[in-house]
Short mmCIF file of N, CA and C in Angstrom, two decimals:
data_model
loop_
_atom_site.label_atom_id
_atom_site.label_comp_id
_atom_site.label_asym_id
_atom_site.label_seq_id
_atom_site.Cartn_x
_atom_site.Cartn_y
_atom_site.Cartn_z
N MET A 1 34.79 15.28 35.68
CA MET A 1 33.65 14.48 35.18
C MET A 1 32.48 14.67 35.45
N SER A 2 31.35 14.55 34.88
CA SER A 2 30.20 14.86 35.39
C SER A 2 29.48 13.98 35.96
N THR A 3 28.71 13.99 36.87
CA THR A 3 27.83 13.07 37.73
C THR A 3 26.82 12.50 36.94
N LEU A 4 26.14 11.25 37.32
CA LEU A 4 24.98 10.74 36.71
C LEU A 4 23.69 11.85 36.84
N LYS A 5 23.60 12.45 38.17
CA LYS A 5 22.57 13.41 38.37
C LYS A 5 22.77 14.84 37.29
N GLU A 6 23.90 15.01 37.33
CA GLU A 6 24.15 16.18 36.61
C GLU A 6 23.74 15.85 34.96
N LEU A 7 24.44 14.92 34.47
CA LEU A 7 23.86 14.33 33.14
C LEU A 7 22.45 14.12 33.09
N LEU A 8 21.83 13.43 33.94
CA LEU A 8 20.26 13.40 33.90
C LEU A 8 19.53 14.82 33.72
N ALA A 9 20.15 15.64 34.61
CA ALA A 9 19.45 17.15 34.63
C ALA A 9 19.79 17.87 33.04
N GLN A 10 20.89 17.42 32.47
CA GLN A 10 21.26 18.25 31.26
C GLN A 10 20.24 17.42 30.34
N ARG A 11 20.09 16.04 30.22
CA ARG A 11 19.30 15.37 29.30
C ARG A 11 18.00 16.02 29.52
N GLU A 12 17.13 16.16 30.70
CA GLU A 12 16.03 16.72 30.64
C GLU A 12 16.03 18.11 30.35
N ALA A 13 16.88 19.02 30.39
CA ALA A 13 16.70 20.43 29.66
C ALA A 13 16.73 20.30 28.48
N LEU A 14 17.62 19.17 27.76
CA LEU A 14 17.83 19.24 26.15
C LEU A 14 16.41 18.61 25.71
N ASP A 15 15.88 17.84 26.70
CA ASP A 15 14.47 17.31 26.03
C ASP A 15 13.38 18.26 26.28
N GLN A 16 13.32 19.12 27.05
CA GLN A 16 12.50 20.29 26.88
C GLN A 16 12.63 21.28 25.87
N GLN A 17 13.78 21.58 25.77
CA GLN A 17 14.49 22.22 24.30
C GLN A 17 14.13 21.90 23.39
N ILE A 18 14.00 20.54 23.08
CA ILE A 18 13.95 20.06 21.86
C ILE A 18 12.00 20.08 21.46
N ASN A 19 11.48 19.71 22.47
CA ASN A 19 9.98 19.89 22.62
C ASN A 19 9.49 21.11 22.49
N GLN A 20 10.21 22.23 23.15
CA GLN A 20 9.86 23.48 22.62
C GLN A 20 10.08 24.10 21.19
N THR A 21 10.90 23.53 20.85
CA THR A 21 11.60 23.70 19.31
C THR A 21 10.60 23.29 18.49
N LYS A 22 10.51 21.75 18.60
CA LYS A 22 9.32 21.04 18.20
C LYS A 22 7.94 21.80 17.85
N ASP A 23 7.45 22.25 18.66
CA ASP A 23 6.28 22.90 18.79
C ASP A 23 6.18 24.13 18.35
N ARG A 24 7.35 24.75 18.45
CA ARG A 24 7.38 26.24 17.80
C ARG A 24 7.53 26.04 16.29
N GLU A 25 8.32 25.08 15.78
CA GLU A 25 8.25 24.99 14.15
C GLU A 25 6.99 24.26 13.91
N ARG A 26 6.54 23.57 14.58
CA ARG A 26 5.38 23.03 14.01
C ARG A 26 4.16 23.88 13.65
N SER A 27 3.87 24.89 14.58
CA SER A 27 3.11 25.87 14.58
C SER A 27 3.48 27.00 13.41
N GLU A 28 4.89 27.11 13.03
CA GLU A 28 5.18 28.03 11.76
C GLU A 28 4.86 27.17 10.73
N ALA A 29 4.90 25.99 10.87
CA ALA A 29 4.67 25.39 9.41
C ALA A 29 3.22 25.34 9.04
N VAL A 30 2.31 25.29 10.23
CA VAL A 30 0.95 25.11 10.07
C VAL A 30 0.46 26.61 9.59
N ALA A 31 1.27 27.68 10.23
CA ALA A 31 0.91 29.03 9.98
C ALA A 31 1.25 29.24 8.38
N LYS A 32 2.10 28.80 8.04
CA LYS A 32 2.75 28.73 6.62
C LYS A 32 1.73 28.23 5.68
N VAL A 33 1.39 27.13 6.13
CA VAL A 33 0.50 26.17 5.26
C VAL A 33 -1.00 26.77 4.80
N LYS A 34 -1.59 27.38 6.19
CA LYS A 34 -2.77 28.21 6.27
C LYS A 34 -2.40 29.50 5.42
N SER A 35 -1.60 29.90 5.48
CA SER A 35 -1.44 31.13 4.87
C SER A 35 -1.17 30.98 3.05
N LEU A 36 -0.53 29.96 2.66
CA LEU A 36 -0.57 29.59 1.39
C LEU A 36 -1.97 28.91 0.83
N MET A 37 -2.61 28.25 1.74
CA MET A 37 -4.15 27.86 1.40
C MET A 37 -4.95 29.13 1.30
N SER A 38 -4.93 29.92 1.67
CA SER A 38 -5.80 31.24 1.74
C SER A 38 -5.44 31.85 0.53
N GLU A 39 -4.14 32.12 0.43
CA GLU A 39 -3.59 32.74 -0.86
C GLU A 39 -4.08 32.26 -2.14
N TYR A 40 -3.99 30.73 -1.98
CA TYR A 40 -4.29 30.25 -3.38
C TYR A 40 -5.91 29.48 -3.61
N GLY A 41 -6.64 29.95 -2.44
CA GLY A 41 -8.13 29.53 -2.12
C GLY A 41 -8.17 27.92 -2.41
N LEU A 42 -7.37 27.30 -1.59
CA LEU A 42 -7.43 26.28 -1.38
C LEU A 42 -8.24 25.45 -0.17
N THR A 43 -8.72 24.24 -0.07
CA THR A 43 -9.54 23.62 1.04
C THR A 43 -8.75 22.34 1.43
N VAL A 44 -9.16 21.92 2.42
CA VAL A 44 -8.56 20.50 2.84
C VAL A 44 -9.04 19.41 1.66
N ALA A 45 -10.11 19.60 1.15
CA ALA A 45 -10.65 18.57 0.14
C ALA A 45 -9.61 18.75 -0.96
N ASP A 46 -8.99 19.91 -1.57
CA ASP A 46 -8.09 19.98 -2.48
C ASP A 46 -6.81 19.37 -2.19
N LEU A 47 -6.43 19.11 -0.87
CA LEU A 47 -5.20 18.38 -0.45
C LEU A 47 -5.18 17.03 -0.84
N SER A 48 -6.52 16.39 -0.85
CA SER A 48 -6.53 15.07 -0.92
C SER A 48 -7.20 14.73 -2.20
N THR A 49 -7.01 15.10 -3.42
CA THR A 49 -7.69 14.92 -4.40
C THR A 49 -6.79 13.75 -5.19
N ARG A 50 -6.21 12.87 -4.55
CA ARG A 50 -5.52 11.87 -5.22
C ARG A 50 -6.70 10.79 -5.65
N THR A 51 -6.64 10.68 -7.05
CA THR A 51 -7.48 9.43 -7.48
C THR A 51 -6.99 8.18 -7.68
N PRO A 52 -7.23 7.33 -6.91
CA PRO A 52 -6.63 5.79 -6.85
C PRO A 52 -6.65 5.44 -8.43
N LYS A 53 -5.39 4.61 -8.90
CA LYS A 53 -5.73 3.89 -10.23
C LYS A 53 -6.28 2.83 -9.94
N PRO A 54 -7.18 2.44 -10.82
CA PRO A 54 -7.82 1.03 -10.88
C PRO A 54 -6.92 0.06 -10.90
N ALA A 55 -7.51 -1.13 -10.25
CA ALA A 55 -6.74 -2.08 -10.46
C ALA A 55 -6.66 -2.70 -11.86
N LYS A 56 -5.67 -3.08 -12.43
CA LYS A 56 -5.52 -3.47 -13.43
C LYS A 56 -6.08 -5.30 -13.78
N VAL A 57 -7.10 -5.35 -14.09
CA VAL A 57 -7.62 -6.61 -14.00
C VAL A 57 -7.68 -7.19 -15.54
N SER A 58 -7.34 -8.02 -16.12
CA SER A 58 -7.67 -8.71 -17.19
C SER A 58 -8.14 -9.82 -17.22
N LYS A 59 -9.22 -10.22 -17.71
CA LYS A 59 -9.97 -11.58 -17.69
C LYS A 59 -9.47 -12.09 -18.99
N VAL A 60 -9.29 -13.25 -18.85
CA VAL A 60 -8.71 -14.36 -19.94
C VAL A 60 -9.82 -15.31 -20.22
N ALA A 61 -10.14 -15.51 -21.39
CA ALA A 61 -11.30 -16.43 -21.94
C ALA A 61 -10.64 -17.82 -21.61
N ALA A 62 -11.58 -18.66 -21.40
CA ALA A 62 -11.14 -20.29 -21.04
C ALA A 62 -11.15 -20.71 -22.41
N LYS A 63 -9.89 -21.66 -22.42
CA LYS A 63 -9.66 -22.42 -23.49
C LYS A 63 -9.85 -23.64 -23.37
N TYR A 64 -10.33 -24.26 -21.95
CA TYR A 64 -10.43 -25.73 -21.80
C TYR A 64 -11.74 -25.94 -20.89
N ARG A 65 -12.73 -26.39 -21.16
CA ARG A 65 -13.67 -26.80 -20.21
C ARG A 65 -14.21 -28.27 -20.11
N ASN A 66 -14.63 -28.47 -18.68
CA ASN A 66 -14.89 -29.99 -18.50
C ASN A 66 -16.39 -29.71 -18.58
N GLN A 67 -16.69 -30.52 -19.61
CA GLN A 67 -18.45 -30.76 -20.18
C GLN A 67 -19.27 -31.20 -18.88
N ALA A 68 -18.58 -32.04 -18.10
CA ALA A 68 -19.39 -32.68 -17.05
C ALA A 68 -19.67 -31.65 -15.74
N THR A 69 -18.91 -30.93 -15.53
CA THR A 69 -18.97 -30.22 -14.29
C THR A 69 -18.99 -28.67 -14.69
N GLY A 70 -18.48 -28.28 -15.90
CA GLY A 70 -18.43 -26.96 -16.20
C GLY A 70 -17.32 -26.17 -15.78
N GLU A 71 -16.41 -26.98 -15.12
CA GLU A 71 -15.24 -26.09 -14.63
C GLU A 71 -14.43 -25.60 -16.02
N THR A 72 -13.86 -24.61 -15.81
CA THR A 72 -13.01 -23.92 -16.92
C THR A 72 -11.54 -23.55 -16.56
N TRP A 73 -10.61 -23.82 -17.42
CA TRP A 73 -9.27 -23.29 -17.31
C TRP A 73 -8.82 -22.43 -18.43
N SER A 74 -8.18 -21.42 -18.02
CA SER A 74 -7.69 -20.52 -19.32
C SER A 74 -6.28 -20.70 -19.96
N GLY A 75 -5.75 -21.94 -19.65
CA GLY A 75 -4.39 -22.37 -19.86
C GLY A 75 -3.26 -21.52 -19.53
N ARG A 76 -3.32 -20.78 -18.44
CA ARG A 76 -2.44 -20.12 -18.01
C ARG A 76 -2.38 -20.51 -16.55
N GLY A 77 -0.94 -20.61 -15.87
CA GLY A 77 -0.76 -21.07 -14.61
C GLY A 77 -0.80 -22.76 -14.67
N LEU A 78 -0.68 -23.41 -13.24
CA LEU A 78 -0.77 -24.77 -13.22
C LEU A 78 -2.35 -25.18 -13.77
N GLN A 79 -2.15 -26.46 -14.21
CA GLN A 79 -3.27 -27.00 -14.71
C GLN A 79 -4.00 -27.51 -13.36
N PRO A 80 -5.40 -27.22 -13.45
CA PRO A 80 -6.32 -27.65 -12.39
C PRO A 80 -6.70 -29.21 -12.21
N LYS A 81 -6.81 -29.82 -11.04
CA LYS A 81 -6.68 -30.92 -10.64
C LYS A 81 -7.73 -31.66 -11.49
N TRP A 82 -8.94 -31.30 -11.91
CA TRP A 82 -9.77 -31.82 -12.85
C TRP A 82 -9.19 -32.14 -14.16
N LEU A 83 -8.57 -31.37 -14.71
CA LEU A 83 -7.80 -31.45 -15.74
C LEU A 83 -6.54 -32.56 -15.90
N LYS A 84 -5.73 -32.17 -14.85
CA LYS A 84 -4.75 -33.12 -14.48
C LYS A 84 -5.14 -34.81 -14.37
N ALA A 85 -6.20 -34.98 -13.71
CA ALA A 85 -6.49 -36.11 -13.58
C ALA A 85 -7.28 -36.91 -14.94
N ALA A 86 -7.70 -35.93 -15.54
CA ALA A 86 -8.47 -36.55 -16.83
C ALA A 86 -7.31 -36.92 -17.89
N VAL A 87 -6.31 -36.04 -17.89
CA VAL A 87 -5.01 -36.22 -18.78
C VAL A 87 -4.47 -37.65 -18.30
N ALA A 88 -4.17 -37.73 -16.93
CA ALA A 88 -3.91 -38.94 -16.45
C ALA A 88 -4.59 -40.19 -16.78
N GLY A 89 -5.76 -40.23 -16.68
CA GLY A 89 -6.97 -41.32 -17.12
C GLY A 89 -6.69 -41.61 -18.59
N GLY A 90 -5.92 -40.61 -19.36
CA GLY A 90 -5.90 -41.16 -20.77
C GLY A 90 -6.54 -40.12 -21.80
N ALA A 91 -7.49 -39.19 -21.41
CA ALA A 91 -7.78 -38.28 -22.16
C ALA A 91 -6.73 -37.52 -22.65
N LYS A 92 -7.25 -36.65 -23.99
CA LYS A 92 -6.12 -35.69 -24.45
C LYS A 92 -6.60 -34.21 -24.19
N LEU A 93 -5.53 -33.45 -23.91
CA LEU A 93 -6.02 -32.08 -23.73
C LEU A 93 -6.84 -31.30 -24.52
N THR A 94 -6.83 -31.68 -25.87
CA THR A 94 -7.56 -31.09 -27.12
C THR A 94 -9.06 -31.49 -26.84
N ASP A 95 -9.34 -32.80 -25.99
CA ASP A 95 -10.73 -33.24 -25.77
C ASP A 95 -11.55 -32.27 -24.88
N PHE A 96 -10.73 -31.27 -24.31
CA PHE A 96 -11.34 -30.27 -23.27
C PHE A 96 -11.17 -28.99 -24.03
N ALA A 97 -10.86 -28.72 -25.20
CA ALA A 97 -10.64 -27.34 -25.90
C ALA A 97 -12.12 -26.62 -25.94
N VAL A 98 -12.20 -25.34 -25.71
CA VAL A 98 -13.28 -24.83 -25.92
C VAL A 98 -13.80 -24.37 -27.52
#
């Protein structure tokens, strides 16, 4: 059975091998990428030509308007407080139609 000291030494040796292999493979990959870039005439700018998609924003026309304050509601989502209060106070939803 191995001692703790021996196992730690083995781990250290493996860590060194891992780091050396990682560095070597990374260097090879960089060389390969550089070779392909020169072969096809690519630049770093060519690699990052992703155009972001514009955010899809659709503005919905207002269907209801508070004449006193100018506040509007499109009819989507929860009713705003001003409209709830008005309807609770006896007004009809059609009274606020645009």
